[in-house]
PDB file of C-alpha atoms in Angstrom:
ATOM      1  CA  UNK A   1      45.345 -52.463 -78.263  1.00 33.00           C
ATOM      2  CA  UNK A   2      42.924 -53.584 -75.050  1.00 33.00           C
ATOM      3  CA  UNK A   3      39.874 -51.807 -75.183  1.00 35.00           C
ATOM      4  CA  UNK A   4      39.833 -48.729 -72.923  1.00 38.00           C
ATOM      5  CA  UNK A   5      37.715 -49.010 -69.299  1.00 43.00           C
ATOM      6  CA  UNK A   6      34.316 -48.062 -69.752  1.00 51.00           C
ATOM      7  CA  UNK A   7      33.137 -45.274 -67.679  1.00 57.00           C
ATOM      8  CA  UNK A   8      29.608 -43.956 -66.757  1.00 58.00           C
ATOM      9  CA  UNK A   9      29.555 -40.447 -66.086  1.00 53.00           C
ATOM     10  CA  UNK A  10      26.759 -38.970 -63.921  1.00 51.00           C
ATOM     11  CA  UNK A  11      26.147 -35.481 -64.433  1.00 49.00           C
ATOM     12  CA  UNK A  12      24.496 -33.335 -61.610  1.00 43.00           C
ATOM     13  CA  UNK A  13      24.459 -29.348 -62.253  1.00 43.00           C
ATOM     14  CA  UNK A  14      28.027 -28.374 -63.382  1.00 36.00           C
ATOM     15  CA  UNK A  15      29.771 -31.411 -62.149  1.00 44.00           C
ATOM     16  CA  UNK A  16      30.516 -34.610 -63.377  1.00 50.00           C
ATOM     17  CA  UNK A  17      31.476 -38.072 -61.444  1.00 67.00           C
ATOM     18  CA  UNK A  18      32.524 -41.261 -62.922  1.00 86.00           C
ATOM     19  CA  UNK A  19      32.064 -44.999 -62.075  1.00 93.00           C
ATOM     20  CA  UNK A  20      34.416 -47.087 -63.635  1.00 96.00           C
ATOM     21  CA  UNK A  21      31.786 -50.315 -64.540  1.00 96.00           C
ATOM     22  CA  UNK A  22      34.874 -52.409 -65.905  1.00 96.00           C
ATOM     23  CA  UNK A  23      36.691 -52.192 -62.489  1.00 97.00           C
ATOM     24  CA  UNK A  24      33.373 -53.294 -60.728  1.00 97.00           C
ATOM     25  CA  UNK A  25      33.020 -56.084 -62.932  1.00 97.00           C
ATOM     26  CA  UNK A  26      36.586 -57.174 -62.103  1.00 98.00           C
ATOM     27  CA  UNK A  27      35.540 -57.011 -58.726  1.00 98.00           C
ATOM     28  CA  UNK A  28      32.960 -59.161 -58.616  1.00 98.00           C
ATOM     29  CA  UNK A  29      34.972 -61.839 -60.976  1.00 98.00           C
ATOM     30  CA  UNK A  30      38.143 -61.544 -58.105  1.00 98.00           C
ATOM     31  CA  UNK A  31      35.809 -61.838 -55.411  1.00 98.00           C
ATOM     32  CA  UNK A  32      32.557 -63.194 -55.870  1.00 97.00           C
ATOM     33  CA  UNK A  33      31.363 -66.788 -55.698  1.00 95.00           C
ATOM     34  CA  UNK A  34      30.039 -68.869 -58.773  1.00 94.00           C
ATOM     35  CA  UNK A  35      26.306 -67.650 -58.083  1.00 94.00           C
ATOM     36  CA  UNK A  36      27.319 -64.156 -57.970  1.00 96.00           C
ATOM     37  CA  UNK A  37      29.764 -64.256 -60.680  1.00 97.00           C
ATOM     38  CA  UNK A  38      26.551 -65.723 -62.744  1.00 97.00           C
ATOM     39  CA  UNK A  39      24.857 -62.688 -61.492  1.00 96.00           C
ATOM     40  CA  UNK A  40      27.301 -60.669 -63.019  1.00 97.00           C
ATOM     41  CA  UNK A  41      27.065 -62.226 -66.263  1.00 97.00           C
ATOM     42  CA  UNK A  42      23.253 -62.184 -66.749  1.00 96.00           C
ATOM     43  CA  UNK A  43      23.363 -58.368 -65.750  1.00 95.00           C
ATOM     44  CA  UNK A  44      25.742 -57.833 -68.519  1.00 94.00           C
ATOM     45  CA  UNK A  45      25.034 -59.938 -71.321  1.00 94.00           C
ATOM     46  CA  UNK A  46      21.470 -61.928 -70.234  1.00 94.00           C
ATOM     47  CA  UNK A  47      23.642 -65.044 -70.084  1.00 95.00           C
ATOM     48  CA  UNK A  48      21.418 -67.785 -68.875  1.00 93.00           C
ATOM     49  CA  UNK A  49      22.801 -69.495 -65.513  1.00 96.00           C
ATOM     50  CA  UNK A  50      23.444 -73.134 -65.391  1.00 96.00           C
ATOM     51  CA  UNK A  51      21.120 -75.550 -64.051  1.00 95.00           C
ATOM     52  CA  UNK A  52      23.601 -75.853 -60.900  1.00 95.00           C
ATOM     53  CA  UNK A  53      23.962 -72.406 -60.235  1.00 95.00           C
ATOM     54  CA  UNK A  54      20.424 -72.096 -60.173  1.00 96.00           C
ATOM     55  CA  UNK A  55      20.074 -74.957 -58.088  1.00 94.00           C
ATOM     56  CA  UNK A  56      22.608 -73.273 -56.029  1.00 93.00           C
ATOM     57  CA  UNK A  57      20.327 -70.174 -55.626  1.00 93.00           C
ATOM     58  CA  UNK A  58      17.147 -71.742 -54.879  1.00 96.00           C
ATOM     59  CA  UNK A  59      18.543 -74.130 -52.279  1.00 95.00           C
ATOM     60  CA  UNK A  60      16.666 -74.124 -48.854  1.00 95.00           C
ATOM     61  CA  UNK A  61      13.084 -73.123 -49.814  1.00 96.00           C
ATOM     62  CA  UNK A  62      10.807 -74.533 -47.584  1.00 96.00           C
ATOM     63  CA  UNK A  63       7.765 -76.700 -48.583  1.00 94.00           C
ATOM     64  CA  UNK A  64       5.329 -73.445 -48.230  1.00 94.00           C
ATOM     65  CA  UNK A  65       7.537 -71.528 -50.612  1.00 95.00           C
ATOM     66  CA  UNK A  66       9.347 -69.237 -48.438  1.00 97.00           C
ATOM     67  CA  UNK A  67      13.150 -68.797 -47.510  1.00 97.00           C
ATOM     68  CA  UNK A  68      14.293 -68.904 -43.994  1.00 96.00           C
ATOM     69  CA  UNK A  69      16.588 -66.520 -42.757  1.00 92.00           C
ATOM     70  CA  UNK A  70      19.747 -67.359 -41.196  1.00 88.00           C
ATOM     71  CA  UNK A  71      18.841 -66.411 -37.653  1.00 86.00           C
ATOM     72  CA  UNK A  72      15.225 -68.362 -38.049  1.00 74.00           C
ATOM     73  CA  UNK A  73      15.801 -72.045 -38.012  1.00 82.00           C
ATOM     74  CA  UNK A  74      13.447 -73.570 -40.874  1.00 90.00           C
ATOM     75  CA  UNK A  75      10.720 -71.015 -40.600  1.00 94.00           C
ATOM     76  CA  UNK A  76      10.163 -68.859 -43.640  1.00 96.00           C
ATOM     77  CA  UNK A  77      10.916 -65.211 -43.807  1.00 97.00           C
ATOM     78  CA  UNK A  78       9.780 -62.365 -45.535  1.00 98.00           C
ATOM     79  CA  UNK A  79      12.566 -60.498 -45.456  1.00 97.00           C
ATOM     80  CA  UNK A  80      14.702 -63.647 -46.273  1.00 97.00           C
ATOM     81  CA  UNK A  81      12.734 -64.659 -48.856  1.00 97.00           C
ATOM     82  CA  UNK A  82      12.630 -60.905 -50.585  1.00 97.00           C
ATOM     83  CA  UNK A  83      16.503 -61.157 -50.510  1.00 94.00           C
ATOM     84  CA  UNK A  84      16.239 -64.478 -52.151  1.00 95.00           C
ATOM     85  CA  UNK A  85      14.150 -62.939 -54.965  1.00 96.00           C
ATOM     86  CA  UNK A  86      16.486 -60.276 -55.523  1.00 94.00           C
ATOM     87  CA  UNK A  87      19.369 -62.501 -56.240  1.00 93.00           C
ATOM     88  CA  UNK A  88      17.078 -64.582 -58.440  1.00 95.00           C
ATOM     89  CA  UNK A  89      16.220 -61.527 -60.126  1.00 95.00           C
ATOM     90  CA  UNK A  90      19.766 -61.125 -61.345  1.00 95.00           C
ATOM     91  CA  UNK A  91      19.558 -64.585 -62.522  1.00 96.00           C
ATOM     92  CA  UNK A  92      16.721 -64.098 -64.648  1.00 93.00           C
ATOM     93  CA  UNK A  93      14.906 -66.544 -62.850  1.00 94.00           C
ATOM     94  CA  UNK A  94      11.691 -65.047 -61.384  1.00 91.00           C
ATOM     95  CA  UNK A  95       9.632 -67.318 -63.810  1.00 88.00           C
ATOM     96  CA  UNK A  96      10.977 -70.307 -62.688  1.00 91.00           C
ATOM     97  CA  UNK A  97       8.907 -72.838 -60.339  1.00 91.00           C
ATOM     98  CA  UNK A  98      10.821 -71.667 -56.908  1.00 94.00           C
ATOM     99  CA  UNK A  99      10.300 -67.910 -57.404  1.00 93.00           C
ATOM    100  CA  UNK A 100       6.441 -68.850 -58.734  1.00 90.00           C
ATOM    101  CA  UNK A 101       6.015 -70.652 -55.244  1.00 93.00           C
ATOM    102  CA  UNK A 102       7.809 -67.526 -53.239  1.00 94.00           C
ATOM    103  CA  UNK A 103       5.948 -65.027 -54.627  1.00 93.00           C
ATOM    104  CA  UNK A 104       2.464 -67.109 -54.293  1.00 91.00           C
ATOM    105  CA  UNK A 105       3.622 -67.798 -50.438  1.00 95.00           C
ATOM    106  CA  UNK A 106       4.245 -63.895 -50.038  1.00 95.00           C
ATOM    107  CA  UNK A 107       0.792 -63.161 -51.654  1.00 94.00           C
ATOM    108  CA  UNK A 108      -1.039 -65.427 -49.318  1.00 93.00           C
ATOM    109  CA  UNK A 109       0.901 -64.262 -46.464  1.00 96.00           C
ATOM    110  CA  UNK A 110      -0.482 -60.403 -46.778  1.00 96.00           C
ATOM    111  CA  UNK A 111      -2.567 -59.493 -43.761  1.00 97.00           C
ATOM    112  CA  UNK A 112      -6.503 -58.050 -43.830  1.00 95.00           C
ATOM    113  CA  UNK A 113      -4.903 -54.478 -43.521  1.00 97.00           C
ATOM    114  CA  UNK A 114      -2.633 -54.897 -46.650  1.00 97.00           C
ATOM    115  CA  UNK A 115       0.817 -55.184 -44.669  1.00 98.00           C
ATOM    116  CA  UNK A 116       3.282 -58.354 -43.987  1.00 98.00           C
ATOM    117  CA  UNK A 117       4.928 -59.126 -40.808  1.00 97.00           C
ATOM    118  CA  UNK A 118       6.917 -62.109 -39.907  1.00 97.00           C
ATOM    119  CA  UNK A 119       5.635 -65.260 -38.204  1.00 95.00           C
ATOM    120  CA  UNK A 120       5.353 -64.776 -34.398  1.00 94.00           C
ATOM    121  CA  UNK A 121       7.339 -67.674 -33.930  1.00 93.00           C
ATOM    122  CA  UNK A 122      10.391 -65.282 -34.838  1.00 94.00           C
ATOM    123  CA  UNK A 123       9.549 -62.586 -32.521  1.00 93.00           C
ATOM    124  CA  UNK A 124      12.648 -63.975 -30.177  1.00 92.00           C
ATOM    125  CA  UNK A 125      15.393 -64.213 -32.975  1.00 93.00           C
ATOM    126  CA  UNK A 126      13.986 -61.471 -35.609  1.00 94.00           C
ATOM    127  CA  UNK A 127      16.610 -58.600 -35.855  1.00 94.00           C
ATOM    128  CA  UNK A 128      14.586 -55.188 -35.423  1.00 95.00           C
ATOM    129  CA  UNK A 129      13.760 -54.400 -39.041  1.00 95.00           C
ATOM    130  CA  UNK A 130      11.681 -57.596 -38.964  1.00 96.00           C
ATOM    131  CA  UNK A 131      10.292 -58.072 -35.349  1.00 96.00           C
ATOM    132  CA  UNK A 132       6.787 -59.195 -35.477  1.00 96.00           C
ATOM    133  CA  UNK A 133       4.806 -56.608 -33.494  1.00 94.00           C
ATOM    134  CA  UNK A 134       6.988 -53.736 -34.442  1.00 97.00           C
ATOM    135  CA  UNK A 135       5.051 -51.138 -36.692  1.00 97.00           C
ATOM    136  CA  UNK A 136       8.422 -49.896 -38.416  1.00 98.00           C
ATOM    137  CA  UNK A 137       9.174 -53.420 -39.299  1.00 98.00           C
ATOM    138  CA  UNK A 138       5.706 -54.099 -40.823  1.00 98.00           C
ATOM    139  CA  UNK A 139       5.775 -51.047 -43.011  1.00 98.00           C
ATOM    140  CA  UNK A 140       9.376 -52.052 -44.137  1.00 98.00           C
ATOM    141  CA  UNK A 141       8.285 -55.893 -44.965  1.00 98.00           C
ATOM    142  CA  UNK A 142       5.014 -54.633 -46.576  1.00 98.00           C
ATOM    143  CA  UNK A 143       7.399 -52.345 -48.895  1.00 98.00           C
ATOM    144  CA  UNK A 144       9.833 -55.169 -49.643  1.00 98.00           C
ATOM    145  CA  UNK A 145       7.072 -57.726 -50.465  1.00 98.00           C
ATOM    146  CA  UNK A 146       4.761 -55.351 -52.621  1.00 97.00           C
ATOM    147  CA  UNK A 147       7.966 -54.405 -54.109  1.00 97.00           C
ATOM    148  CA  UNK A 148       8.655 -57.792 -55.548  1.00 96.00           C
ATOM    149  CA  UNK A 149       4.814 -58.829 -56.389  1.00 95.00           C
ATOM    150  CA  UNK A 150       4.853 -55.692 -58.154  1.00 93.00           C
ATOM    151  CA  UNK A 151       7.932 -56.339 -60.612  1.00 90.00           C
ATOM    152  CA  UNK A 152       7.725 -60.083 -60.787  1.00 85.00           C
ATOM    153  CA  UNK A 153       4.054 -60.530 -61.159  1.00 70.00           C
ATOM    154  CA  UNK A 154       4.070 -60.713 -64.742  1.00 57.00           C
ATOM    155  CA  UNK A 155       6.665 -62.533 -65.375  1.00 60.00           C
ATOM    156  CA  UNK A 156       5.847 -65.131 -62.690  1.00 52.00           C
ATOM    157  CA  UNK A 157       2.587 -65.885 -64.014  1.00 51.00           C
ATOM    158  CA  UNK A 158       1.365 -67.629 -60.623  1.00 45.00           C
ATOM    159  CA  UNK A 159      -1.432 -70.224 -60.440  1.00 45.00           C
ATOM    160  CA  UNK A 160      -4.798 -68.966 -61.368  1.00 49.00           C
ATOM    161  CA  UNK A 161      -5.976 -66.048 -63.933  1.00 51.00           C
ATOM    162  CA  UNK A 162      -3.381 -63.879 -64.938  1.00 52.00           C
ATOM    163  CA  UNK A 163      -4.193 -60.309 -64.389  1.00 59.00           C
ATOM    164  CA  UNK A 164      -2.839 -57.397 -66.638  1.00 60.00           C
ATOM    165  CA  UNK A 165      -2.902 -54.963 -64.618  1.00 62.00           C
ATOM    166  CA  UNK A 166       0.445 -53.691 -62.322  1.00 66.00           C
ATOM    167  CA  UNK A 167       1.508 -56.994 -60.462  1.00 67.00           C
ATOM    168  CA  UNK A 168       0.111 -59.041 -62.637  1.00 70.00           C
ATOM    169  CA  UNK A 169      -1.365 -62.383 -61.102  1.00 76.00           C
ATOM    170  CA  UNK A 170      -0.998 -60.347 -57.670  1.00 88.00           C
ATOM    171  CA  UNK A 171      -2.501 -56.875 -59.085  1.00 87.00           C
ATOM    172  CA  UNK A 172      -5.277 -56.825 -56.067  1.00 90.00           C
ATOM    173  CA  UNK A 173      -2.380 -57.611 -53.277  1.00 92.00           C
ATOM    174  CA  UNK A 174      -0.243 -54.941 -54.776  1.00 93.00           C
ATOM    175  CA  UNK A 175      -2.648 -52.485 -55.138  1.00 94.00           C
ATOM    176  CA  UNK A 176      -3.883 -53.303 -51.298  1.00 96.00           C
ATOM    177  CA  UNK A 177      -0.468 -52.888 -50.173  1.00 97.00           C
ATOM    178  CA  UNK A 178       0.124 -49.372 -52.193  1.00 97.00           C
ATOM    179  CA  UNK A 179      -2.848 -48.016 -50.112  1.00 97.00           C
ATOM    180  CA  UNK A 180      -1.068 -49.225 -46.928  1.00 98.00           C
ATOM    181  CA  UNK A 181       1.948 -47.712 -47.867  1.00 98.00           C
ATOM    182  CA  UNK A 182      -0.015 -44.635 -48.853  1.00 98.00           C
ATOM    183  CA  UNK A 183      -1.815 -44.245 -45.901  1.00 98.00           C
ATOM    184  CA  UNK A 184       1.325 -44.068 -43.626  1.00 97.00           C
ATOM    185  CA  UNK A 185       2.959 -41.171 -45.118  1.00 98.00           C
ATOM    186  CA  UNK A 186       3.442 -38.135 -43.298  1.00 97.00           C
ATOM    187  CA  UNK A 187       2.427 -34.734 -44.862  1.00 94.00           C
ATOM    188  CA  UNK A 188       5.708 -33.828 -45.341  1.00 94.00           C
ATOM    189  CA  UNK A 189       6.268 -36.840 -47.194  1.00 95.00           C
ATOM    190  CA  UNK A 190       8.173 -38.904 -44.333  1.00 97.00           C
ATOM    191  CA  UNK A 191       7.292 -42.322 -43.226  1.00 98.00           C
ATOM    192  CA  UNK A 192       7.468 -43.997 -39.938  1.00 97.00           C
ATOM    193  CA  UNK A 193      10.125 -46.741 -40.984  1.00 97.00           C
ATOM    194  CA  UNK A 194      13.618 -47.336 -41.907  1.00 97.00           C
ATOM    195  CA  UNK A 195      15.256 -45.395 -44.820  1.00 97.00           C
ATOM    196  CA  UNK A 196      14.955 -48.607 -47.603  1.00 97.00           C
ATOM    197  CA  UNK A 197      11.074 -48.264 -46.817  1.00 98.00           C
ATOM    198  CA  UNK A 198      11.002 -45.065 -48.588  1.00 98.00           C
ATOM    199  CA  UNK A 199      12.675 -46.139 -51.518  1.00 98.00           C
ATOM    200  CA  UNK A 200      10.937 -49.426 -51.530  1.00 98.00           C
ATOM    201  CA  UNK A 201       7.805 -47.233 -51.329  1.00 98.00           C
ATOM    202  CA  UNK A 202       8.416 -45.115 -53.777  1.00 98.00           C
ATOM    203  CA  UNK A 203       8.912 -47.835 -56.405  1.00 97.00           C
ATOM    204  CA  UNK A 204       5.404 -49.180 -55.658  1.00 97.00           C
ATOM    205  CA  UNK A 205       3.508 -46.121 -55.248  1.00 97.00           C
ATOM    206  CA  UNK A 206       5.096 -45.336 -58.748  1.00 96.00           C
ATOM    207  CA  UNK A 207       3.894 -48.264 -60.272  1.00 92.00           C
ATOM    208  CA  UNK A 208       0.552 -47.872 -59.110  1.00 93.00           C
ATOM    209  CA  UNK A 209       0.489 -44.455 -60.714  1.00 93.00           C
ATOM    210  CA  UNK A 210       0.158 -42.626 -57.634  1.00 96.00           C
ATOM    211  CA  UNK A 211       3.087 -39.903 -58.727  1.00 96.00           C
ATOM    212  CA  UNK A 212       2.215 -37.092 -56.389  1.00 97.00           C
ATOM    213  CA  UNK A 213       3.107 -39.767 -53.289  1.00 97.00           C
ATOM    214  CA  UNK A 214       6.076 -41.312 -54.600  1.00 97.00           C
ATOM    215  CA  UNK A 215       7.823 -37.743 -55.916  1.00 96.00           C
ATOM    216  CA  UNK A 216       7.028 -36.731 -52.239  1.00 97.00           C
ATOM    217  CA  UNK A 217       9.024 -39.788 -50.789  1.00 98.00           C
ATOM    218  CA  UNK A 218      11.752 -39.075 -53.386  1.00 97.00           C
ATOM    219  CA  UNK A 219      11.838 -35.478 -52.177  1.00 95.00           C
ATOM    220  CA  UNK A 220      13.224 -36.897 -48.875  1.00 96.00           C
ATOM    221  CA  UNK A 221      15.262 -39.247 -49.969  1.00 97.00           C
ATOM    222  CA  UNK A 222      17.208 -36.698 -51.807  1.00 94.00           C
ATOM    223  CA  UNK A 223      18.147 -34.618 -48.759  1.00 94.00           C
ATOM    224  CA  UNK A 224      19.983 -37.874 -47.458  1.00 95.00           C
ATOM    225  CA  UNK A 225      21.462 -39.175 -50.432  1.00 97.00           C
ATOM    226  CA  UNK A 226      24.515 -37.000 -50.123  1.00 96.00           C
ATOM    227  CA  UNK A 227      25.367 -38.751 -46.737  1.00 96.00           C
ATOM    228  CA  UNK A 228      24.230 -42.272 -47.947  1.00 97.00           C
ATOM    229  CA  UNK A 229      26.233 -45.261 -47.536  1.00 97.00           C
ATOM    230  CA  UNK A 230      26.951 -47.125 -50.398  1.00 97.00           C
ATOM    231  CA  UNK A 231      24.775 -49.941 -49.740  1.00 97.00           C
ATOM    232  CA  UNK A 232      21.895 -47.364 -49.852  1.00 98.00           C
ATOM    233  CA  UNK A 233      22.869 -45.591 -52.660  1.00 98.00           C
ATOM    234  CA  UNK A 234      23.132 -48.846 -54.581  1.00 97.00           C
ATOM    235  CA  UNK A 235      19.702 -50.228 -53.388  1.00 97.00           C
ATOM    236  CA  UNK A 236      17.958 -47.080 -53.818  1.00 98.00           C
ATOM    237  CA  UNK A 237      19.155 -46.467 -57.393  1.00 97.00           C
ATOM    238  CA  UNK A 238      18.531 -50.457 -58.320  1.00 96.00           C
ATOM    239  CA  UNK A 239      15.212 -50.568 -56.813  1.00 97.00           C
ATOM    240  CA  UNK A 240      14.091 -46.939 -58.671  1.00 97.00           C
ATOM    241  CA  UNK A 241      15.538 -48.533 -62.222  1.00 95.00           C
ATOM    242  CA  UNK A 242      13.554 -51.702 -62.036  1.00 94.00           C
ATOM    243  CA  UNK A 243      10.479 -50.260 -62.121  1.00 93.00           C
ATOM    244  CA  UNK A 244      10.840 -48.077 -64.932  1.00 92.00           C
ATOM    245  CA  UNK A 245      12.013 -44.580 -63.061  1.00 94.00           C
ATOM    246  CA  UNK A 246      13.830 -42.353 -65.897  1.00 93.00           C
ATOM    247  CA  UNK A 247      17.637 -42.698 -65.455  1.00 90.00           C
ATOM    248  CA  UNK A 248      17.802 -39.325 -65.655  1.00 92.00           C
ATOM    249  CA  UNK A 249      15.049 -38.739 -62.735  1.00 93.00           C
ATOM    250  CA  UNK A 250      16.969 -36.301 -60.126  1.00 93.00           C
ATOM    251  CA  UNK A 251      16.820 -38.621 -57.294  1.00 95.00           C
ATOM    252  CA  UNK A 252      18.521 -41.391 -59.892  1.00 95.00           C
ATOM    253  CA  UNK A 253      20.888 -39.224 -60.804  1.00 94.00           C
ATOM    254  CA  UNK A 254      21.733 -38.089 -57.092  1.00 96.00           C
ATOM    255  CA  UNK A 255      22.324 -41.619 -56.166  1.00 96.00           C
ATOM    256  CA  UNK A 256      24.792 -42.638 -58.819  1.00 94.00           C
ATOM    257  CA  UNK A 257      26.673 -39.363 -58.150  1.00 95.00           C
ATOM    258  CA  UNK A 258      27.302 -40.579 -54.578  1.00 97.00           C
ATOM    259  CA  UNK A 259      28.271 -43.857 -55.906  1.00 97.00           C
ATOM    260  CA  UNK A 260      30.484 -42.440 -57.901  1.00 96.00           C
ATOM    261  CA  UNK A 261      32.098 -40.718 -54.900  1.00 96.00           C
ATOM    262  CA  UNK A 262      31.966 -44.258 -52.864  1.00 97.00           C
ATOM    263  CA  UNK A 263      33.258 -46.587 -55.131  1.00 97.00           C
ATOM    264  CA  UNK A 264      36.991 -47.655 -53.982  1.00 97.00           C
ATOM    265  CA  UNK A 265      40.242 -48.064 -55.822  1.00 97.00           C
ATOM    266  CA  UNK A 266      39.626 -51.910 -56.118  1.00 97.00           C
ATOM    267  CA  UNK A 267      36.564 -51.244 -58.177  1.00 98.00           C
ATOM    268  CA  UNK A 268      34.062 -52.482 -55.147  1.00 98.00           C
ATOM    269  CA  UNK A 269      31.672 -50.542 -52.950  1.00 98.00           C
ATOM    270  CA  UNK A 270      31.835 -51.321 -49.088  1.00 98.00           C
ATOM    271  CA  UNK A 271      28.665 -52.912 -47.834  1.00 97.00           C
ATOM    272  CA  UNK A 272      26.736 -51.780 -44.401  1.00 96.00           C
ATOM    273  CA  UNK A 273      26.503 -55.779 -43.493  1.00 92.00           C
ATOM    274  CA  UNK A 274      30.388 -56.665 -43.430  1.00 94.00           C
ATOM    275  CA  UNK A 275      32.985 -57.188 -46.192  1.00 95.00           C
ATOM    276  CA  UNK A 276      31.268 -60.503 -47.040  1.00 95.00           C
ATOM    277  CA  UNK A 277      28.600 -58.380 -48.541  1.00 95.00           C
ATOM    278  CA  UNK A 278      30.728 -56.017 -50.634  1.00 98.00           C
ATOM    279  CA  UNK A 279      30.230 -58.028 -53.828  1.00 98.00           C
ATOM    280  CA  UNK A 280      26.539 -58.374 -53.209  1.00 95.00           C
ATOM    281  CA  UNK A 281      26.550 -54.330 -52.811  1.00 97.00           C
ATOM    282  CA  UNK A 282      29.006 -54.233 -56.050  1.00 98.00           C
ATOM    283  CA  UNK A 283      26.103 -56.068 -58.003  1.00 97.00           C
ATOM    284  CA  UNK A 284      23.312 -53.875 -56.686  1.00 96.00           C
ATOM    285  CA  UNK A 285      25.436 -50.962 -58.083  1.00 97.00           C
ATOM    286  CA  UNK A 286      25.960 -52.278 -61.471  1.00 96.00           C
ATOM    287  CA  UNK A 287      22.372 -52.951 -61.789  1.00 94.00           C
ATOM    288  CA  UNK A 288      21.820 -49.180 -60.831  1.00 93.00           C
ATOM    289  CA  UNK A 289      23.936 -48.042 -63.829  1.00 90.00           C
ATOM    290  CA  UNK A 290      22.802 -51.004 -66.582  1.00 81.00           C
TER     291      UNK A 290
END
């Protein structure tokens, strides 16, 4: 007899929602490319990817250390580099030289106010969430860069002395970013930027032990979760779990319940960015339940 499908139950009050993880795994196997299937293997079993797969995941890195976006020609992008670091994280590859160079590039790009912006050369081609000079984009990129420097610092061990505080080699950079993010919070816990800025900021502030500020953000997010898209619910849950937020914390329970409500019959979840990113969203959901 074959094993019965593994299902994860999410309890919220008196209601229980079920996510079919085996179906999600099957969707990635059926529709993912070689890198995406390798990400699945690492998330499931910690299996090391092949050298060829890692080379494929790291391709296109600039000499400075960042990766360019599809819309940015050869100019390295903060947004694209953070996206690539997320893929490498799913391959257990944040300690490899490519990731180290990328993290060093991010750290070196922090501005005096603790924030990040895209290169001015990208002003005419960058999407709104990455547009240089836009304050909402600046806050989003700051939260994204600070998140990856927070979670990767100790593993990446960039050039120079390792600092054992949060962020490791990038502790000072992450601290400055955390202060900048906290300073932009409104009295009601909201923030003047995109929704994703909220959960990325909450994760950074959680690791900075600014628990009150992080909780204020999560209270605002909780109001949005019942209507969240699968992409947002998966990204939120995977982000908070990555920094060690307890899986029984109410924001995470709500996000995982939303994933249970939005899983398709084929096991996957629909991406906000088009069907070509459905596998990426499904991998994020798997990470949220990992």
